[in-house]
Amino acid sequence: MLAAPVLQGGTAPGALGHAPRSRFRARRIGFVLVRDAGMADYNLRYMGCHGPTNVLSFPIDEQIAGPEDEDVPVQLGSLVFSVDTLHRETLLYGQDPEEHCLRLLAHGLGHLAGYDHGPEMDELCSEMLSAAEAWLTAQ
């Protein structure tokens, strides 16, 4: 079940890209793909906004995220993407669909990590995109 998205955030301790890999615990993330009508429903219900948006983040409260065992992945939350909005934005912005999808994924992950919009979120998204592009290039 999805919880209401977190709109306010701050700097997440040990944010992605800032801590040694060995300090990370495995995470699980739910992905939901919807059409614009479904996204408009989510957007109105949880954000109070009319119409579709590209991505919504639904973090899970740390107290119910999972067991303390470091070998067991923790459920971080869910991301809901509108495939219609994603397609429309790639045409509007002249971006490669794969690149735009990575941008939205980084943005949603930033919210799941506790960031709100602003310079810290922008820096985190930039770092995630660079890491994803480097990984894709190496494949």
C-alpha positions as CSV (number, residue, x, y, z in Angstrom):
1,M,0.0,0.0,0.0
2,L,1.3,3.5,-0.8
3,A,1.6,6.1,1.8
4,A,1.3,9.8,1.2
5,P,4.4,11.4,-0.4
6,V,6.8,13.4,1.8
7,L,7.0,17.0,0.6
8,Q,9.3,18.3,3.2
9,G,12.8,16.9,3.6
10,G,16.3,17.7,4.5
11,T,19.8,16.4,4.1
12,A,19.7,12.7,4.5
13,P,22.6,11.4,6.7
14,G,25.0,9.4,4.5
15,A,23.2,10.5,1.4
16,L,23.8,8.5,-1.8
17,G,27.2,9.2,-3.3
18,H,28.6,10.6,0.0
19,A,29.3,7.4,2.0
20,P,31.5,4.4,1.3
21,R,29.7,1.6,-0.5
22,S,30.2,-0.8,2.4
23,R,28.0,1.4,4.7
24,F,25.0,0.9,2.4
25,R,22.3,-1.5,3.3
26,A,20.4,-3.2,0.4
27,R,17.2,-1.4,-0.5
28,R,14.0,-2.3,-2.3
29,I,12.0,0.2,-4.2
30,G,8.5,-0.4,-5.7
31,F,7.9,0.9,-9.2
32,V,4.4,1.7,-10.5
33,L,3.8,2.7,-14.1
34,V,0.5,4.4,-14.8
35,R,-1.1,6.4,-17.6
36,D,-2.0,10.1,-17.2
37,A,-5.5,9.4,-15.8
38,G,-4.0,7.2,-13.0
39,M,-1.3,9.7,-12.2
40,A,-3.9,12.5,-12.1
41,D,-5.8,10.4,-9.5
42,Y,-2.6,10.0,-7.4
43,N,-1.7,13.6,-7.8
44,L,-5.1,14.8,-6.6
45,R,-5.5,12.3,-3.8
46,Y,-2.0,12.7,-2.3
47,M,-0.8,16.1,-3.4
48,G,-4.1,18.0,-3.8
49,C,-3.0,19.0,-7.3
50,H,-5.1,18.6,-10.5
51,G,-3.8,16.8,-13.5
52,P,-0.9,14.4,-14.1
53,T,2.7,14.9,-13.1
54,N,5.8,12.9,-14.2
55,V,6.8,11.1,-10.9
56,L,5.5,10.9,-7.3
57,S,7.6,9.4,-4.5
58,F,6.0,7.5,-1.6
59,P,8.6,6.9,1.2
60,I,8.0,4.3,3.8
61,D,8.4,5.2,7.4
62,E,11.7,3.9,8.8
63,Q,9.9,2.2,11.6
64,I,8.1,-0.1,9.2
65,A,10.7,-0.4,6.5
66,G,12.1,-3.7,7.4
67,P,14.0,-5.9,9.9
68,E,17.3,-4.8,11.6
69,D,19.2,-7.6,9.9
70,E,21.7,-5.8,7.6
71,D,21.6,-8.7,5.1
72,V,17.9,-8.2,4.5
73,P,16.9,-5.5,2.0
74,V,14.9,-2.6,3.5
75,Q,11.8,-1.3,1.6
76,L,12.6,2.3,0.9
77,G,9.3,3.2,-0.7
78,S,7.6,3.4,-4.1
79,L,7.9,5.6,-7.2
80,V,4.9,6.2,-9.5
81,F,5.7,7.2,-13.0
82,S,3.3,8.5,-15.7
83,V,4.4,6.9,-19.0
84,D,2.3,9.4,-20.9
85,T,3.9,12.4,-19.2
86,L,7.3,11.0,-19.6
87,H,6.7,10.6,-23.3
88,R,5.2,14.0,-23.7
89,E,8.1,15.7,-21.8
90,T,10.7,13.9,-24.0
91,L,9.1,15.5,-27.0
92,L,8.6,18.8,-25.4
93,Y,12.2,19.1,-24.1
94,G,13.8,17.2,-27.0
95,Q,15.5,14.7,-24.6
96,D,16.3,11.1,-25.2
97,P,13.6,9.0,-23.4
98,E,16.2,6.9,-21.6
99,E,18.0,10.0,-20.3
100,H,14.8,11.7,-19.2
101,C,13.7,8.5,-17.5
102,L,17.0,8.4,-15.6
103,R,16.5,12.0,-14.5
104,L,13.0,11.3,-13.2
105,L,14.4,8.1,-11.4
106,A,17.1,10.2,-9.8
107,H,14.6,12.8,-8.8
108,G,12.3,10.3,-7.2
109,L,15.1,8.5,-5.4
110,G,16.2,11.9,-4.0
111,H,12.8,12.3,-2.4
112,L,12.9,8.7,-1.1
113,A,16.3,9.6,0.5
114,G,14.7,12.5,2.3
115,Y,15.6,15.4,0.1
116,D,13.2,18.2,-0.9
117,H,13.6,20.4,-4.0
118,G,16.7,22.6,-3.9
119,P,20.4,22.8,-4.4
120,E,21.2,19.6,-2.4
121,M,18.6,17.6,-4.4
122,D,20.0,19.0,-7.6
123,E,23.5,17.9,-6.6
124,L,22.4,14.5,-5.6
125,C,20.5,14.0,-8.8
126,S,23.5,15.1,-10.8
127,E,25.7,12.6,-9.0
128,M,23.2,9.8,-9.5
129,L,22.9,10.6,-13.2
130,S,26.7,10.7,-13.6
131,A,27.0,7.3,-11.9
132,A,24.2,5.8,-14.0
133,E,25.8,7.1,-17.2
134,A,29.2,5.7,-16.2
135,W,27.7,2.4,-15.4
136,L,25.7,2.3,-18.7
137,T,28.8,3.2,-20.7
138,A,30.8,0.4,-19.0
139,Q,28.3,-2.2,-20.1
